Structure formats: C-alpha cells, structure tokens
C-alpha cells in the first residue's frame, strides 16, 4: 500500500501523541497545494499557531443537516442568479446524513409503538425529508440514511467510519467533522473527528480547509481495573466529573495507560461524552482491541488493512508519546453512580443519591389505583441515546436485570413512562437472538424507535395524571442513559434529569422514585410480599460477559447490508432538478436570506443590548430544540400560516422565519429605549426598524452544549453584531464567527457586574481586526459611564476574513463566483 509516510520526517514522530500524527499525515498529504506549507507541519510539532485541516468526510444529522442542505440549495440559487454554475455547489468529500433527531415518542409500551411513532414521524416531516431526498439525488457525494435505522454516532462507530480509507492504492486515515457535538464518539475506535458548526461543515464539504489552532494534548492515564459492579456508564460519568474539574476545554485528550481494561465499545462510550468534559477530541489510539472491533463490525479484510497501515505509519499504539499535560484516573476507584440533576459532570455516587434529593410535596395520583407520591417520582425512564445503547454490555445488563425482575414478579410503577430507543438495529438483533427482548417488553421497554428520541427532548407526553401533578407543583424526574441533562432538555416539564446506566434506568422504573437508597431500601416487593433489592437482580459481570460473546460479525453484516434503503423512504416524494423547488407555503422549508446579511463594517456605535445573560447559557437556551409554545412569536407566526401542529423548533430548522422568532424564546428582554418588556424577537425587530445595532452580553461558558448552528444563525438574523462574554465554548464561538458575529471577551470579567444591559454601547477599534486584538468598549447610561477592554476572540486570520465577508457562506460563495 502507498501512503504519506511519517517515518521519513526529520521530526521526532515517536514522541508525538497519536492523535497529532493523524494531523501530520493530513498536512503531508496536502503539502504545497497553495495553502498548506512546511510551516504548518512545524506548527504541529511545536504546538503553536494554526493549521488548515482537510477532513476525509462529513457526517450530519437531520436537525443540523436540514439547515445545511437549505443553505446549499440557497447557495445554488444564488450562484445561478449571479450567472455562475450551480452544480459547482456540491460536496467535494463524502457526506453522510443520518435522520435520527425527529422521531417523537408519542406511543410507547406496546408492540405497535415503533410503527406508530415512525408513521407519525414521516407524516410530520414530509417536507424536510423531501428536501433531503432531493439533496441525495442532486448532490454528488451525498448519502442519506433514512429514518428508522439508528443514531448517527452509533451507526458511525458500527459501520460508516472507514478508519482507514483505501483508494487507488493510497491509504490514509479516516478523519471526520460532524455537525453534532458527539462526533468524537468515533475517537473510541481510532478515528480522529470532532463536532463543528453546520456552517463550518458546509465550508469544509465545499473544499475549504477547516482552520484550527494546534491543540495541546492531555494524556489521560487510566490506571487499575474497574470493579465487577461498575458499568461503562459509571466509568464515563466519573471521567467526565474529573476532567471538568481539571479543565480541558478546547484540548485534545488522548487516552493511555491500562486501555486493555476497556473494550472498544467501552471506549466509544467514554469518547462519546467528550463534549461533556469540554475537550475537542477524546482519542483512543489504534491497538489490538480496535482491530478486533473492526473485524467484528467490518470483517477480516478491513481489519487487516487498518492494522497494516497503522503499524507501517506509526499509528498503532506502541511506545508512549509525550503529552503536554497528564491526568491520572484510577478505574479501580470508580463506583456505581448517576449524574444530575442538571449537569452531566455533577456525578452522585449511588449510595449518596437519597441524601441529595429532599422531597417536599406529596400528591395523590390515580393510575391503576390511588397512590400517594412525592417529589422525585420518576416520570420518565428511557433507555436511550448513542452514549449507552451502543454498548452491548450495558444493554445486556439492562435486559438481564429486566429478566430477573420479571421472574420475581416485579412491575414498573404505573406513573413511569418507559421508553427504549436503541441507536442501531443490531441491538434488537442480539436481544432477540438471546430471547431477552421479551423481558424488557414485559416491563414496558418496547422499542419506540431507532432514534435519539428522549435524548434530544422528543420524549413525548408523560402520563396525563403525572403532567397534571406537575402542574400542581410536584417535582418529577427523568432517568435516561444519555449524556446530557440540562433543565428541560429531555422533557419540557422535567427540570431534574439523571444520567444513569441502562440497568439502572430499568431499576428506577421499578422503584418509581429517584430518592432511594438502593443499599437499604427494596426496589419493590414481589407478589408474596418479599422485598427485592437492587443487588438481588443486578446481573454479575460474568453473566453479562458470557452473553456479550453472542454479538457476532454476521449481525452487523445483516443489519448494515441495506443501510441506505427503506420502504418508508421510498414513500417520500422529491423533485429531481439541479435547483430545489421552494414551496412558498411550506412551514418547514424556506429559502433563507443569509446572502443578504450586511457584514460588520468598522466600529459599532450606539448599540443596545438585545439580551443580558448570566453564566453557562447553553445553545439550547439560545435556540431551543423542543416544543413551540403557541403563544410565542414562532407559535403565532405558524398559527397565522394556518398550521395546527406546531411541532418542535428542531424539526423546523429549515424555516428561518420560525427559527429567528424562536431565538431566545425562553427569555424576556427589555426594549431599552422605552423600558417595555417583550420577547427577544419583538425587541430585535423594533431595533431593526429604528436602525439601532444590537449586541449580547453574557457570562462564563457562553454557548455551552452543542454544535447547534441556529444558536448563531438566529442571533445573526436578529441583527446581533457582537457578543461580549466572560468566556465562550469552543464550537459556539466558531459558529458565531461563521455567521459574521464578532465574539469579544471581557479582559477583566468582573466588569460585567458593573453593567445591567440598559447602557448604550460603542465598540471602538474594529477597523483593523486581528486575532487577540484588544478593543475599547464604552457603555453609557444616565449618570454612569463604564469603559473597559475586550479581547477579539478570533483565532486565525481566516476568521477575520469570515467576519469581513459576513460569515463563511458568503466567503465560500465569493470564492466560487471568482
Ligand atoms: Fe442523538 Fe442524544 Fe446521541 Fe445526540 S447524544 S446524537 S441527541 S442520541
């Protein structure tokens, strides 16, 4: 095999972290193409400056993919209008879009739930799916995985990832950018990749390099062996807590030490929660276990190729590289845990769970008889999410626990909505082969969909009686085997969500409450009145490991033989032309006006604060994914269109009219010139009418959460010119830049406390922007003027270009037309 050899370099490659070796190969392969130079190579070894990076492929999901396709379709129109060739707007590298974010768990608890939910999904999403089907025919290199196949990252790990590409005799590493923050899950099997904003992905698929700062690499040294009672979920929750405390935002993590203690599936669980610890990448180098996993999922031939290439080109784990920093984590100290109630890094050891939650209110609920319940009841128990349903150990543990519970005559409490939404059909295949599916079903965990579902907030309605009790002030909780638990993420009525392993999800469904001491209190009583404790039905590690062997190569082969086909997909109609046929009446898909946005020109004068925010504002706070309130600006707009089913913001991301109205939908703001309180959208429109520029002021970790590009597109359409924050989360900062919004960071964070948002702002020094520049901000209000400095959070010269052009899309199209 031919390859760009790292062996021949004059640098000390052996001491370079494995993840950076992949970047070196990327630079070597593109060296002297007019953009990539020897200096970029040096930058990697010296950990300084930036490099242009060319991913081998892009992955998208439908929430972020639909707007990306809308942009590409609008770009084709724009190029055609300007006399250019629209077919040049075309992905230059493979793009795979997995439809997984739209299914809602409307039906649950019966063998018909899956079909009913899928029918409802297709009905509600015809227009969006029609656009995607058009795109799969109109664009080269663009494939769509139809709904009902699974979750993007799980499918990527199990099938889509090439690990090593082999084309025309040339081998090179698979590298991937994904428009979803959990893209690093694939780092668990030796593929370098991370989440980016939809806007950056669009630029990359159009052949633009992705510019990145060379990151520091933190070696995460795993020591010891996990004790028999812990699950991969317990391990990842512990790692998340420790790494958040250490502070690894924006860095590459590379796992080292006793990696033999972890299967490739376990590694994928750990890599999945990389955004939760704040790092960009959580890389596991290729080793014997990776090769075994590739053999299982992709066959012997592929495994051999990967092994050969990785060994020949210094990418197979052997010697210990030098890391910029090191953190040690002792696996033997991991204990059974959950995380919550509102942040994934807030781990709670299971034994301390009861004392962490103090119920206050009691209410009576009539559901299969009358029950007195109190705060902390589990209203939703969901085995869901790519994080944990990708791991057979976790799923088999849940199924075995269900079997033992059923055999002891236990039932799920009547107020719990149960849900099972695996990330791939392989899961059901092995559960059925082992005869375990029926036990999960006996407890109400029927498959409701192969999709994100509850993990993205599509958990559907809770039991009606529970919703009423919540309306009376009862605090209900959710337990989910996912990776995020921000307030109301999983369900709009639930503020407290606990992340837990799949077997614990089943256990909590049986217990029916979160404030339980599993050591001392029984889960429930069997029909003979005997108490049953968690320890009585928790399967042993040996039992689970024994069954894990059943998961075989033929299952992956069978399930993935028809990944891009589906009878449901065949029913979706789509036009076949080069240009998309926009429907002016569509409430889901509209041609966006991004190409008409004015770029930032020089200093900002006389600006008002559109919204004044605190710390840790998430992308979900900025651009929610969940249900549209009929009384909100977006709800009113849709009702004026005559739309009854308002659906979710996530599903309507192809319609900018909905999305700009939904931006900051959960907040009220003040229109400062008159002091009136109103929605953020209404205020923005008033400022626009008056020709007043607007900015946002925020605290620490602005944009925490996801790669959601609408969290930047929405503010751009509302006229926001700059965001001044105490700090930014990585992906959101680059999304802001991608949309032409200037990120500025308080030089002295304490200044924010002197402001209240009522001031009029001048931002001076924006004429000659460069990364890291300090600019002056003057905030005036009657009787007080605050003058302070802010740092321009642009990281590379190309980002200055993006701001000057009004964002990446306008920059890319200007190059196409020239
Ligand atoms: Fe879907 Fe949740 Fe996985 Fe994101 S983390 S891809 S929402 S299942």
Tab-separated table of N, CA, C and O and ligand atoms in Angstrom, residues 61 100-101 151-153 180-182 185 272 384-387 451-457 482-484 489, ligand 1:
chain	number	residue	atom	x	y	z
A	61	UNK	N	-26.591	15.093	11.093
A	61	UNK	CA	-27.902	14.537	11.449
A	61	UNK	C	-28.960	15.494	10.894
A	61	UNK	O	-28.627	16.569	10.398
A	100	UNK	N	-32.086	10.979	12.408
A	100	UNK	CA	-32.293	10.335	13.714
A	100	UNK	C	-32.910	11.255	14.758
A	100	UNK	O	-33.332	10.798	15.813
A	101	UNK	N	-32.960	12.554	14.489
A	101	UNK	CA	-33.339	13.501	15.549
A	101	UNK	C	-34.847	13.797	15.615
A	101	UNK	O	-35.272	14.523	16.512
A	151	UNK	N	-28.994	5.830	15.305
A	151	UNK	CA	-28.471	7.148	15.699
A	151	UNK	C	-27.096	7.363	15.068
A	151	UNK	O	-26.254	6.466	15.054
A	152	UNK	N	-26.895	8.563	14.602
A	152	UNK	CA	-25.714	8.940	13.809
A	152	UNK	C	-24.393	8.362	14.355
A	152	UNK	O	-23.650	7.726	13.621
A	153	UNK	N	-24.097	8.597	15.631
A	153	UNK	CA	-22.756	8.232	16.124
A	153	UNK	C	-22.606	6.735	16.313
A	153	UNK	O	-21.517	6.185	16.142
A	180	UNK	N	-22.514	17.682	14.778
A	180	UNK	CA	-23.139	17.232	16.016
A	180	UNK	C	-22.025	17.107	17.035
A	180	UNK	O	-20.953	16.581	16.735
A	181	UNK	N	-22.286	17.591	18.234
A	181	UNK	CA	-21.186	17.693	19.200
A	181	UNK	C	-20.652	16.343	19.659
A	181	UNK	O	-19.531	16.275	20.138
A	182	UNK	N	-21.441	15.286	19.518
A	182	UNK	CA	-20.937	13.995	19.992
A	182	UNK	C	-20.197	13.191	18.927
A	182	UNK	O	-19.948	11.997	19.095
A	185	UNK	N	-17.405	10.502	19.479
A	185	UNK	CA	-17.630	9.097	19.859
A	185	UNK	C	-16.742	8.170	19.015
A	185	UNK	O	-16.245	7.159	19.496
A	272	UNK	N	-17.692	9.320	23.554
A	272	UNK	CA	-18.969	9.986	23.281
A	272	UNK	C	-19.150	11.214	24.165
A	272	UNK	O	-19.619	12.263	23.713
A	384	UNK	N	-31.974	5.066	26.259
A	384	UNK	CA	-31.893	5.848	25.031
A	384	UNK	C	-30.471	6.336	24.831
A	384	UNK	O	-29.639	6.190	25.715
A	385	UNK	N	-30.232	6.913	23.665
A	385	UNK	CA	-29.006	7.654	23.358
A	385	UNK	C	-27.881	6.771	22.838
A	385	UNK	O	-27.655	5.659	23.301
A	386	UNK	N	-27.166	7.359	21.900
A	386	UNK	CA	-25.986	6.695	21.341
A	386	UNK	C	-24.951	6.417	22.416
A	386	UNK	O	-24.180	5.468	22.309
A	387	UNK	N	-24.930	7.228	23.460
A	387	UNK	CA	-23.911	7.070	24.506
A	387	UNK	C	-23.867	5.634	25.010
A	387	UNK	O	-22.812	5.016	25.045
A	451	UNK	N	-33.790	5.942	17.183
A	451	UNK	CA	-33.568	7.384	17.009
A	451	UNK	C	-33.179	8.006	18.345
A	451	UNK	O	-33.215	7.339	19.381
A	452	UNK	N	-32.847	9.295	18.321
A	452	UNK	CA	-32.413	9.997	19.540
A	452	UNK	C	-33.544	10.111	20.562
A	452	UNK	O	-33.321	10.036	21.763
A	453	UNK	N	-34.738	10.400	20.073
A	453	UNK	CA	-35.949	10.464	20.911
A	453	UNK	C	-35.741	11.278	22.190
A	453	UNK	O	-35.428	12.452	22.129
A	454	UNK	N	-35.880	10.612	23.362
A	454	UNK	CA	-35.838	11.359	24.629
A	454	UNK	C	-34.532	12.125	24.795
A	454	UNK	O	-34.503	13.181	25.425
A	455	UNK	N	-33.453	11.616	24.240
A	455	UNK	CA	-32.149	12.259	24.434
A	455	UNK	C	-32.120	13.666	23.837
A	455	UNK	O	-31.379	14.519	24.304
A	456	UNK	N	-32.933	13.910	22.819
A	456	UNK	CA	-32.945	15.254	22.219
A	456	UNK	C	-34.229	16.012	22.616
A	456	UNK	O	-34.570	17.044	22.048
A	457	UNK	N	-34.935	15.490	23.582
A	457	UNK	CA	-36.123	16.208	24.057
A	457	UNK	C	-37.408	15.733	23.424
A	457	UNK	O	-38.475	16.269	23.703
A	482	UNK	N	-28.419	8.691	28.810
A	482	UNK	CA	-27.861	9.615	27.808
A	482	UNK	C	-26.672	10.375	28.340
A	482	UNK	O	-26.069	10.000	29.352
A	483	UNK	N	-26.366	11.466	27.665
A	483	UNK	CA	-25.168	12.219	28.032
A	483	UNK	C	-25.451	13.653	28.478
A	483	UNK	O	-24.553	14.358	28.881
A	484	UNK	N	-26.691	14.097	28.358
A	484	UNK	CA	-26.975	15.486	28.730
A	484	UNK	C	-28.245	15.558	29.553
A	484	UNK	O	-29.195	14.828	29.294
A	489	UNK	N	-34.224	19.573	29.013
A	489	UNK	CA	-33.755	19.051	27.731
A	489	UNK	C	-34.545	17.804	27.329
A	489	UNK	O	-34.934	17.636	26.180
B	1	LIG	FE1	-28.892	11.819	19.441
B	1	LIG	FE2	-28.502	12.117	22.030
B	1	LIG	FE3	-26.698	10.854	20.527
B	1	LIG	FE4	-27.038	13.499	20.291
B	1	LIG	S1	-26.300	12.408	22.088
B	1	LIG	S2	-26.829	12.027	18.625
B	1	LIG	S3	-29.231	13.665	20.633
B	1	LIG	S4	-28.774	10.206	20.937
